[in-house]
Tab-separated table of C-alpha atoms in Angstrom:
chain	number	residue	atom	x	y	z
V	1	MET	CA	7.164	44.356	-9.512
V	2	ARG	CA	4.025	44.038	-10.300
V	3	GLU	CA	4.150	41.058	-7.964
V	4	ALA	CA	5.576	42.161	-5.440
V	5	LEU	CA	3.541	44.692	-4.925
V	6	ALA	CA	0.420	42.266	-4.885
V	7	GLY	CA	2.600	40.334	-2.369
V	8	LEU	CA	2.161	43.536	0.375
V	9	THR	CA	1.343	41.882	3.557
V	10	VAL	CA	-1.308	44.085	5.974
V	11	ARG	CA	1.636	44.996	7.593
V	12	GLY	CA	3.110	46.715	4.414
V	13	ARG	CA	-0.456	48.190	3.174
V	14	ALA	CA	-0.457	49.648	6.394
V	15	PHE	CA	2.771	51.458	6.313
V	16	VAL	CA	1.771	52.761	2.505
V	17	ALA	CA	-1.947	53.946	3.980
V	18	ALA	CA	0.527	55.731	6.764
V	19	GLY	CA	2.676	57.329	4.551
V	20	VAL	CA	0.280	58.550	1.962
V	21	THR	CA	-1.778	59.778	5.099
V	22	ALA	CA	1.164	61.745	6.772
V	23	VAL	CA	2.364	63.267	3.117
V	24	VAL	CA	-1.323	64.592	2.634
V	25	CYS	CA	-1.865	65.837	6.599
V	26	ALA	CA	1.443	67.552	6.260
V	27	VAL	CA	0.923	69.239	2.697
V	28	LEU	CA	-2.849	70.110	4.332
V	29	LEU	CA	-0.861	71.496	7.292
V	30	GLY	CA	2.408	73.215	6.366
V	31	GLN	CA	4.666	70.935	8.352
V	32	PRO	CA	7.580	70.182	5.874
V	33	ALA	CA	8.834	67.663	8.955
V	34	LEU	CA	6.221	65.722	8.970
V	35	THR	CA	6.643	65.163	4.515
V	36	ARG	CA	9.721	63.819	5.402
V	37	VAL	CA	8.447	61.214	7.997
V	38	GLY	CA	5.380	60.396	5.617
V	39	VAL	CA	7.954	59.887	2.492
V	40	LEU	CA	9.942	57.468	4.594
V	41	VAL	CA	7.295	55.234	5.528
V	42	LEU	CA	5.971	54.917	2.168
V	43	ALA	CA	9.378	54.519	0.771
V	44	LEU	CA	10.046	51.639	3.126
V	45	PRO	CA	7.181	48.822	1.547
V	46	LEU	CA	8.057	50.054	-1.986
V	47	VAL	CA	11.983	49.813	-1.660
V	48	THR	CA	11.501	46.415	-0.240
V	49	ALA	CA	9.078	45.362	-2.778
V	50	LEU	CA	11.487	46.539	-5.267
V	51	VAL	CA	14.807	44.590	-3.700
V	52	LEU	CA	12.526	41.258	-2.974
V	53	GLY	CA	10.947	41.502	-6.281
V	54	ARG	CA	14.274	41.933	-8.420
V	55	SER	CA	15.797	38.992	-6.465
V	56	ARG	CA	16.697	36.061	-8.429
V	57	TYR	CA	16.621	32.900	-6.493
V	58	ARG	CA	15.813	29.353	-7.718
V	59	LEU	CA	14.862	26.983	-4.856
V	60	ALA	CA	15.626	22.963	-5.520
V	61	LEU	CA	13.792	20.914	-3.528
V	62	VAL	CA	14.412	17.093	-3.050
V	63	ARG	CA	11.686	15.225	-0.897
V	64	THR	CA	12.726	11.967	0.126
V	65	VAL	CA	10.158	9.636	2.359
V	66	SER	CA	11.367	6.794	4.309
V	67	PRO	CA	10.780	4.033	4.178
V	68	PRO	CA	8.064	4.283	1.363
V	69	LEU	CA	6.081	1.353	2.555
V	70	VAL	CA	4.603	1.355	6.598
V	71	THR	CA	2.337	-0.542	8.212
V	72	ALA	CA	-0.438	1.490	9.749
V	73	GLY	CA	0.280	2.847	12.824
V	74	GLN	CA	4.054	2.926	12.080
V	75	GLN	CA	6.052	6.348	11.313
V	76	ALA	CA	7.907	7.773	8.335
V	77	ARG	CA	10.481	10.333	7.613
V	78	VAL	CA	10.059	12.855	5.253
V	79	THR	CA	13.114	14.791	4.336
V	80	LEU	CA	13.247	18.333	2.621
V	81	SER	CA	16.307	18.923	0.939
V	82	LEU	CA	16.501	22.705	-0.559
V	83	SER	CA	19.224	24.815	-2.443
V	84	ASN	CA	19.404	28.209	-3.479
V	85	GLU	CA	20.834	28.145	-7.224
V	86	GLY	CA	20.429	31.930	-7.780
V	87	ARG	CA	23.200	34.345	-7.517
V	88	THR	CA	21.637	36.910	-5.369
V	89	PRO	CA	20.198	36.374	-1.670
V	90	SER	CA	17.166	36.038	-1.008
V	91	GLY	CA	14.861	36.965	2.168
V	92	VAL	CA	13.326	34.656	5.274
V	93	LEU	CA	11.710	31.115	3.770
V	94	LEU	CA	8.617	30.254	4.967
V	95	LEU	CA	8.040	26.227	3.789
V	96	GLU	CA	4.476	24.181	4.124
V	97	ASP	CA	4.430	20.967	3.038
V	98	HIS	CA	1.067	19.840	1.959
V	99	VAL	CA	-0.435	16.571	3.389
V	100	PRO	CA	-3.306	14.865	4.017
V	101	TYR	CA	-5.103	15.048	7.140
V	102	VAL	CA	-4.598	11.451	8.007
V	103	LEU	CA	-1.152	12.153	8.189
V	104	GLY	CA	-0.690	14.679	10.407
V	105	THR	CA	-0.474	18.579	10.394
V	106	ARG	CA	0.908	20.404	8.143
V	107	PRO	CA	4.493	20.812	9.042
V	108	ARG	CA	5.951	24.818	8.458
V	109	PHE	CA	8.990	25.714	8.175
V	110	VAL	CA	11.178	29.107	8.829
V	111	LEU	CA	14.847	29.413	6.852
V	112	GLU	CA	16.975	32.529	6.765
V	113	GLY	CA	20.423	33.565	5.412
V	114	ILE	CA	19.430	32.330	2.116
V	115	GLY	CA	22.521	33.056	-0.229
V	116	HIS	CA	23.918	31.370	-3.406
V	117	GLY	CA	24.942	28.092	-3.063
V	118	TRP	CA	23.112	27.551	0.513
V	119	GLN	CA	21.810	24.338	1.486
V	120	ARG	CA	19.607	23.211	3.960
V	121	GLN	CA	17.810	20.155	5.215
V	122	VAL	CA	15.146	19.493	6.805
V	123	GLY	CA	12.371	16.965	8.165
V	124	TYR	CA	9.074	15.636	9.692
V	125	GLN	CA	7.528	12.158	10.224
V	126	VAL	CA	3.962	11.581	9.741
V	127	ARG	CA	1.724	8.700	10.882
V	128	SER	CA	-1.520	7.494	9.589
V	129	ASP	CA	-3.926	4.745	11.473
V	130	VAL	CA	-5.841	4.726	8.497
V	131	ARG	CA	-4.103	1.882	5.232
V	132	GLY	CA	-4.070	3.704	1.918
V	133	ARG	CA	-1.871	5.624	-0.518
V	134	PHE	CA	-1.086	9.069	0.370
V	135	GLU	CA	0.516	11.887	-1.518
V	136	VAL	CA	2.731	14.039	0.427
V	137	GLY	CA	3.261	17.653	-1.105
V	138	PRO	CA	3.095	20.029	-3.126
V	139	MET	CA	5.188	22.253	-1.370
V	140	SER	CA	4.225	25.960	-0.797
V	141	VAL	CA	7.296	28.465	-0.428
V	142	ARG	CA	6.742	32.502	0.882
V	143	VAL	CA	9.624	34.334	0.565
V	144	SER	CA	9.537	37.371	3.034
V	145	ASP	CA	11.787	40.368	4.113
V	146	PRO	CA	12.764	40.953	7.772
V	147	PHE	CA	10.492	43.559	8.353
V	148	GLY	CA	7.050	41.012	7.073
V	149	LEU	CA	5.851	44.073	4.620
V	150	VAL	CA	6.038	41.566	1.724
V	151	GLU	CA	5.363	37.832	1.043
V	152	LEU	CA	5.897	36.473	-2.387
V	153	GLY	CA	4.669	32.944	-3.099
V	154	ARG	CA	6.040	29.911	-4.685
V	155	ALA	CA	4.621	26.505	-5.371
V	156	PHE	CA	6.393	23.094	-6.248
V	157	ARG	CA	4.491	20.958	-8.320
V	158	THR	CA	6.154	17.491	-6.999
V	159	THR	CA	4.678	15.118	-4.896
V	160	SER	CA	5.874	11.804	-2.952
V	161	ALA	CA	3.829	8.925	-2.600
V	162	LEU	CA	3.643	6.907	0.995
V	163	THR	CA	1.530	3.620	1.028
V	164	VAL	CA	0.454	2.220	4.625
V	165	THR	CA	-0.540	-1.426	4.407
V	166	PRO	CA	-3.111	-2.779	6.785
V	167	ARG	CA	-1.907	-3.986	10.371
V	168	THR	CA	-0.585	-7.664	10.607
V	169	VAL	CA	-0.419	-10.278	13.506
V	170	ALA	CA	1.467	-12.905	13.905
V	171	LEU	CA	-0.150	-16.182	13.718
V	172	PRO	CA	0.807	-20.152	15.005
V	173	ALA	CA	1.693	-22.538	12.743
V	174	ILE	CA	-1.267	-24.873	12.071
V	175	PRO	CA	-1.518	-27.593	9.835
V	176	LEU	CA	-2.713	-26.467	6.532
V	177	GLY	CA	-3.264	-29.412	4.558
V	178	GLY	CA	-2.793	-29.411	0.500
V	179	SER	CA	0.873	-28.129	1.407
V	180	GLU	CA	1.684	-30.317	-1.494
V	181	SER	CA	-0.663	-28.895	-4.058
V	182	GLY	CA	-0.125	-26.638	-6.348
V	183	SER	CA	2.189	-26.267	-9.838
V	184	GLY	CA	5.670	-26.228	-10.044
V	185	ASP	CA	8.837	-26.682	-12.510
V	186	ASN	CA	10.606	-29.096	-10.377
V	187	ARG	CA	8.160	-31.454	-9.955
V	188	PRO	CA	9.117	-34.915	-9.450
V	189	ARG	CA	8.846	-37.014	-13.404
V	190	ALA	CA	9.751	-40.684	-14.295
V	191	PHE	CA	10.999	-41.658	-18.158
V	192	ALA	CA	10.476	-44.332	-19.814
V	193	THR	CA	11.692	-44.003	-22.936
V	194	GLY	CA	13.120	-41.015	-24.611
V	195	SER	CA	15.451	-38.060	-23.717
V	196	ALA	CA	14.557	-36.134	-20.136
V	197	GLU	CA	16.060	-33.082	-21.938
V	198	ASP	CA	13.299	-33.230	-24.308
V	199	VAL	CA	10.800	-32.713	-21.197
V	200	THR	CA	12.300	-31.373	-18.802
V	201	VAL	CA	12.840	-28.021	-20.566
V	202	ARG	CA	9.878	-25.100	-20.846
V	203	GLU	CA	9.819	-21.487	-22.614
V	204	TYR	CA	11.923	-19.031	-21.036
V	205	ARG	CA	10.148	-16.368	-19.250
V	206	ARG	CA	10.988	-13.066	-17.789
V	207	GLY	CA	13.114	-13.059	-14.818
V	208	ASP	CA	14.741	-16.759	-15.527
V	209	ASP	CA	18.498	-17.049	-15.151
V	210	LEU	CA	20.163	-16.788	-18.306
V	211	ARG	CA	22.811	-19.817	-17.296
V	212	ARG	CA	19.665	-22.169	-17.533
V	213	VAL	CA	18.618	-21.948	-20.871
V	214	HIS	CA	19.214	-25.239	-22.611
V	215	TRP	CA	20.812	-23.884	-26.061
V	216	PRO	CA	20.554	-27.199	-27.802
V	217	SER	CA	16.713	-27.272	-27.309
V	218	SER	CA	16.618	-23.444	-27.780
V	219	ALA	CA	18.377	-24.043	-31.446
V	220	ARG	CA	15.910	-26.931	-32.475
V	221	VAL	CA	12.793	-24.896	-31.195
V	222	GLY	CA	13.457	-21.159	-32.644
V	223	GLU	CA	13.133	-19.468	-29.033
V	224	LEU	CA	15.187	-19.571	-25.547
V	225	MET	CA	14.317	-22.691	-23.364
V	226	VAL	CA	15.443	-23.631	-19.855
V	227	ARG	CA	16.134	-26.342	-18.304
V	228	ARG	CA	12.633	-26.895	-16.505
V	229	GLU	CA	14.546	-29.513	-13.198
V	230	GLU	CA	16.570	-26.697	-11.861
V	231	GLN	CA	13.429	-24.277	-11.240
V	232	PRO	CA	12.490	-24.591	-7.550
V	233	TRP	CA	8.628	-25.555	-6.945
V	234	HIS	CA	6.871	-23.482	-4.463
V	235	SER	CA	3.679	-24.147	-2.728
V	236	ARG	CA	0.726	-22.168	-3.605
V	237	ALA	CA	-2.142	-20.792	-1.740
V	238	THR	CA	-5.017	-18.246	-2.830
V	239	VAL	CA	-6.111	-15.432	-0.318
V	240	PHE	CA	-9.740	-14.776	-0.996
V	241	LEU	CA	-11.357	-11.833	0.549
V	242	ASP	CA	-14.682	-11.137	0.274
V	243	ASN	CA	-15.238	-7.084	-0.244
V	244	ARG	CA	-18.935	-6.908	-1.182
V	245	GLU	CA	-20.329	-4.017	-0.296
V	246	VAL	CA	-23.300	-5.996	0.861
V	247	ALA	CA	-21.597	-8.578	2.867
V	248	HIS	CA	-20.361	-6.009	5.802
V	249	ARG	CA	-21.374	-3.802	8.231
V	250	GLY	CA	-19.630	-0.455	9.662
V	251	GLU	CA	-17.980	2.094	8.392
V	252	GLY	CA	-14.361	3.615	8.663
V	253	ILE	CA	-11.533	1.814	10.422
V	254	ALA	CA	-13.691	0.278	12.814
V	255	SER	CA	-16.071	-1.663	10.344
V	256	SER	CA	-16.007	-5.312	9.353
V	257	LEU	CA	-14.222	-4.578	5.974
V	258	GLU	CA	-11.168	-3.282	7.439
V	259	THR	CA	-11.017	-6.229	10.045
V	260	ALA	CA	-11.507	-8.475	6.739
V	261	VAL	CA	-8.545	-6.548	5.175
V	262	SER	CA	-6.328	-7.041	8.174
V	263	ALA	CA	-6.916	-10.478	8.912
V	264	ALA	CA	-6.300	-11.112	5.000
V	265	ALA	CA	-3.132	-9.140	5.268
V	266	SER	CA	-1.859	-11.234	8.429
V	267	VAL	CA	-2.795	-14.817	6.498
V	268	ALA	CA	-1.114	-13.807	3.149
V	269	VAL	CA	2.213	-12.601	5.301
V	270	HIS	CA	1.917	-16.054	7.725
V	271	LEU	CA	1.743	-18.145	4.246
V	272	THR	CA	4.876	-16.242	2.583
V	273	ARG	CA	6.820	-16.838	5.767
V	274	ARG	CA	6.213	-20.723	5.197
V	275	GLY	CA	6.904	-20.995	1.948
V	276	PHE	CA	4.056	-20.255	0.024
V	277	ALA	CA	3.669	-18.578	-2.978
V	278	VAL	CA	0.443	-16.142	-2.098
V	279	ARG	CA	-1.824	-14.173	-4.747
V	280	LEU	CA	-5.018	-12.415	-3.781
V	281	VAL	CA	-8.423	-12.616	-4.879
V	282	THR	CA	-11.033	-10.951	-4.310
V	283	ALA	CA	-14.632	-10.655	-5.106
V	284	ALA	CA	-14.318	-8.618	-8.252
V	285	GLY	CA	-11.560	-11.524	-9.072
V	286	GLU	CA	-8.064	-12.218	-9.203
V	287	ASP	CA	-5.263	-8.733	-8.265
V	288	ARG	CA	-3.042	-9.094	-11.074
V	289	SER	CA	-0.803	-6.870	-9.298
V	290	SER	CA	-0.073	-9.056	-6.847
V	291	GLY	CA	-0.230	-12.293	-8.917
V	292	TRP	CA	2.111	-15.809	-8.073
V	293	HIS	CA	5.575	-14.674	-7.248
V	294	GLU	CA	7.779	-15.094	-9.892
V	295	ARG	CA	10.031	-18.330	-10.457
V	296	GLY	CA	13.548	-17.814	-8.930
V	297	ALA	CA	12.464	-15.249	-6.527
V	298	GLU	CA	12.062	-14.796	-2.759
V	299	PRO	CA	8.543	-14.592	-1.721
V	300	SER	CA	7.559	-11.560	-0.865
V	301	THR	CA	4.784	-9.800	0.057
V	302	ALA	CA	4.804	-6.051	-0.690
V	303	PRO	CA	2.946	-6.522	-4.042
V	304	LEU	CA	-0.020	-7.903	-2.049
V	305	LEU	CA	0.051	-5.635	1.078
V	306	GLU	CA	0.139	-2.562	-1.720
V	307	SER	CA	-3.079	-4.039	-2.918
V	308	LEU	CA	-4.476	-4.784	0.106
V	309	ALA	CA	-3.228	-0.705	1.060
V	310	VAL	CA	-6.128	0.663	-1.801
V	311	LEU	CA	-8.583	-2.240	-1.614
V	312	ARG	CA	-12.313	-0.484	-1.811
V	313	PRO	CA	-15.704	-2.382	-1.456
V	314	THR	CA	-16.824	-3.300	-4.652
V	315	PRO	CA	-20.779	-2.887	-5.300
V	316	ALA	CA	-21.206	-6.194	-7.250
V	317	PRO	CA	-23.638	-8.383	-5.066
V	318	ARG	CA	-21.706	-11.719	-6.264
V	319	LEU	CA	-18.806	-12.861	-6.201
V	320	ASP	CA	-16.794	-13.192	-9.475
V	321	THR	CA	-16.233	-16.714	-10.731
V	322	ALA	CA	-13.361	-16.342	-13.586
V	323	TRP	CA	-10.234	-17.197	-11.515
V	324	LEU	CA	-11.749	-20.548	-10.599
V	325	GLY	CA	-11.352	-21.786	-14.826
V	326	GLU	CA	-7.977	-21.316	-14.803
V	327	ALA	CA	-6.017	-24.462	-14.494
V	328	GLY	CA	-3.255	-25.436	-12.339
V	329	HIS	CA	-3.924	-23.085	-9.554
V	330	GLY	CA	-4.532	-25.891	-6.983
V	331	GLY	CA	-3.059	-25.865	-3.283
V	332	LEU	CA	-4.258	-24.058	-0.212
V	333	VAL	CA	-7.169	-21.528	-0.139
V	334	VAL	CA	-7.916	-19.121	2.857
V	335	ALA	CA	-11.320	-17.202	2.490
V	336	VAL	CA	-11.891	-14.616	4.802
V	337	LEU	CA	-15.602	-14.123	4.107
V	338	GLY	CA	-18.298	-11.220	5.432
V	339	ALA	CA	-22.093	-11.889	5.363
V	340	VAL	CA	-22.736	-14.873	2.797
V	341	GLN	CA	-26.294	-15.861	1.132
V	342	GLN	CA	-27.515	-18.634	-0.030
V	343	HIS	CA	-26.814	-17.903	-3.566
V	344	ASP	CA	-23.194	-17.894	-3.230
V	345	ALA	CA	-23.096	-21.607	-1.731
V	346	PRO	CA	-22.255	-22.840	-5.781
V	347	VAL	CA	-19.723	-20.813	-6.023
V	348	LEU	CA	-18.059	-21.756	-2.729
V	349	ARG	CA	-18.401	-25.271	-3.898
V	350	ARG	CA	-16.654	-24.437	-6.698
V	351	MET	CA	-13.769	-22.515	-4.636
V	352	GLN	CA	-13.438	-25.793	-2.419
V	353	SER	CA	-13.504	-28.308	-5.094
V	354	HIS	CA	-10.771	-26.386	-7.149
V	355	GLN	CA	-8.100	-26.413	-4.254
V	356	GLY	CA	-6.308	-28.909	-2.111
V	357	SER	CA	-7.574	-27.608	1.273
V	358	ALA	CA	-10.177	-24.720	1.776
V	359	LEU	CA	-9.856	-22.776	5.017
V	360	ALA	CA	-12.395	-20.286	5.850
V	361	LEU	CA	-12.598	-17.090	8.270
V	362	ALA	CA	-16.299	-15.961	8.058
V	363	LEU	CA	-16.785	-12.581	9.776
V	364	ASP	CA	-20.021	-12.074	11.857
V	365	VAL	CA	-20.683	-8.865	10.722
V	366	GLU	CA	-23.892	-8.584	12.168
V	367	ALA	CA	-22.063	-7.757	15.487
V	368	TRP	CA	-20.321	-4.416	14.278
V	369	VAL	CA	-23.813	-2.847	13.884
V	370	GLY	CA	-24.542	-4.249	17.844
V	371	ALA	CA	-26.963	-6.656	16.111
V	372	THR	CA	-27.191	-10.443	17.473
V	373	GLY	CA	-24.780	-12.916	15.651
V	374	ALA	CA	-27.843	-14.821	13.735
V	375	SER	CA	-26.422	-14.798	10.240
V	376	THR	CA	-23.334	-16.236	10.944
V	377	ALA	CA	-24.425	-19.518	12.259
V	378	PRO	CA	-26.195	-20.495	8.521
V	379	ALA	CA	-22.918	-19.160	6.913
V	380	THR	CA	-20.587	-21.196	8.821
V	381	GLY	CA	-22.702	-24.231	8.503
V	382	LEU	CA	-22.961	-23.678	4.674
V	383	LEU	CA	-19.172	-23.723	4.610
V	384	ALA	CA	-19.015	-26.805	6.590
V	385	GLN	CA	-21.488	-28.606	4.396
V	386	GLN	CA	-18.941	-27.751	1.626
V	387	GLY	CA	-15.949	-29.297	3.126
V	388	TRP	CA	-14.417	-25.773	4.514
V	389	ARG	CA	-12.512	-25.718	7.715
V	390	VAL	CA	-14.415	-22.592	9.052
V	391	THR	CA	-14.397	-20.240	12.303
V	392	THR	CA	-15.859	-17.609	13.114
V	393	LEU	CA	-14.428	-14.160	14.051
V	394	GLY	CA	-16.180	-11.259	15.719
V	395	PRO	CA	-15.339	-7.815	16.514
V	396	ARG	CA	-13.843	-8.616	19.731
V	397	ASP	CA	-12.160	-11.940	18.417
V	398	ARG	CA	-8.576	-12.205	18.675
V	399	LEU	CA	-7.472	-13.390	14.855
V	400	GLU	CA	-4.914	-15.495	16.585
V	401	ALA	CA	-6.721	-17.535	18.226
V	402	ARG	CA	-9.343	-17.952	15.707
V	403	TRP	CA	-6.894	-19.203	13.522
V	404	GLN	CA	-5.543	-21.430	16.248
V	405	GLU	CA	-9.053	-23.039	15.953
V	406	LEU	CA	-8.616	-24.099	12.686
V	407	GLY	CA	-5.566	-26.474	13.355
V	408	ALA	CA	-7.255	-27.831	16.262
V	409	GLY	CA	-10.368	-29.008	13.730
V	410	ALA	CA	-7.557	-30.039	11.532
V	411	ARG	CA	-6.157	-32.157	14.019
V	412	SER	CA	-9.265	-33.705	15.216
V	413	GLY	CA	-10.488	-34.539	12.135
V	414	ALA	CA	-6.857	-36.421	11.466
V	415	ARG	CA	-7.526	-38.362	14.682
V	416	ARG	CA	-10.936	-39.543	13.908
V	417	ALA	CA	-9.476	-40.672	10.528
V	418	ALA	CA	-6.493	-43.023	12.171
V	419	PRO	CA	-9.020	-45.387	13.587
V	420	GLU	CA	-10.310	-46.205	10.157
V	421	ARG	CA	-7.340	-46.423	8.432
V	422	ARG	CA	-5.658	-49.200	11.305
V	423	THR	CA	-9.104	-50.899	10.446
V	424	THR	CA	-9.131	-50.933	6.860
V	425	GLU	CA	-5.229	-52.550	7.426
V	426	VAL	CA	-6.726	-55.123	9.438
V	427	GLY	CA	-9.107	-56.559	7.262
V	428	ARG	CA	-6.838	-56.949	4.123
C-alpha cells in the first residue's frame, strides 16, 4: 500500500488535495452535501491505490532480436513476448524498452485487458548506421489504473545484444598471387621409404571428425591421431588493418578509420568467398577471436566481422610484430594502411617477406581533413620499394575501382615478365 501511495500520479494527488479541501470546507461551512462529495473524491485515488497495490501480477518477458548480426544500414526486428503468470488481473500496462540512441527512439506500448494467463506479443524495428555491439533493454513497465490516478513501476534486468558489422561492397575478382601459399593437411607428399601411415597422421584437434581417427597410430602414440590426407587444405590470407590513432584523421563515421574498417571487411568477405581461410591482424597484433577457420568447417566471416564491429583505435604509435614470428602463416596478405611513417618500413618489409604475395590499400588520410595528399605519395612509394602491390584510397574513391587497379598492376607485371622467360628459354 505504501508503494501504491507513492505511485500516485499528478492527477491522483490532485484528487486527494481536492477531496481534503472539500471536506475541510464542508466542516467549516456546515455543508453536509459537500462533505459527501469530498469523501468520494478523496476515496477514489485511495481505493484505486489499494486495489492496484494488492493485485498480484507476475509478468514474464522474452525478448528476441532477429537477426542478431546485421550490416550497418540494415534493420533488425525486436520481438517482445509478454505473459501474466499472476492470478489476479492488472490494470493498463505501459511498456518502454530502452535502446541506445543510435538505434532509434525508445518504443512505447500500451496494453490492456491483462488477466490470468494473458499473453501478448509486440515488436518494433531498430536500425543503425554505426557499427558496434549494442544492448537492447532493459524494459521498464508501468501499471496504471483506467483513471490514470496511480502508476506502479517495474523494470526487467535482461538485455539482448545486437551486433552491427561494417558496410561491405562486392569486389571484382583479380589475380591475387600466392593462392597456393599457406599450409594445410592435404599437401602432396612423396614417400621414399616407410609406411605412409606414419607420416600422414597428426594429433586430434577439436572439431575433427571422429571417423577420421587412425586407431593404430592412436594406440601406438597414446593419444588420438587423425589421418592427415583426408583433411581439406585451404589457402590462407591475412587481412592487416592499421588502426592506430596517429595513422588516421577525421571523427565519427566519416573518419578515415571507418573507411579502413569497411575496406578490410569487404576484402575479408571477398577472400572468403574465393575459398581463403582469413584471419584479422591489427596494429595491436593478431585478433584471436577471428583466427584461422577450423579444419573441415565452411569458411565464414562472421567472427571476423564481429571483431571489426567492435574495433577501436589503439594509442600505440608503432605496429606490433609478434605475429610475424609465427611459422607456417604464409600465403596472401592484404594490408589496409593509414599514414605510414619511415619507422614503419622495417615492419612492412618483414610483413612482405613473410607472405607469398602482398597487396596494400594506402589511405590518403590527409584528404579526410581537407588537406592535400602530400603524405600519401611517400607511403605508396615506400610500400612499392618493399615489394608491395599498392594503390591509394581516398574519401571519394570507390573501393571496387581501387581493388581493380591492384589486379591491373598484377597483369601488367605478368606481361612484362613473360618476354624475359621466353628469352631465357631460347638462350638455352
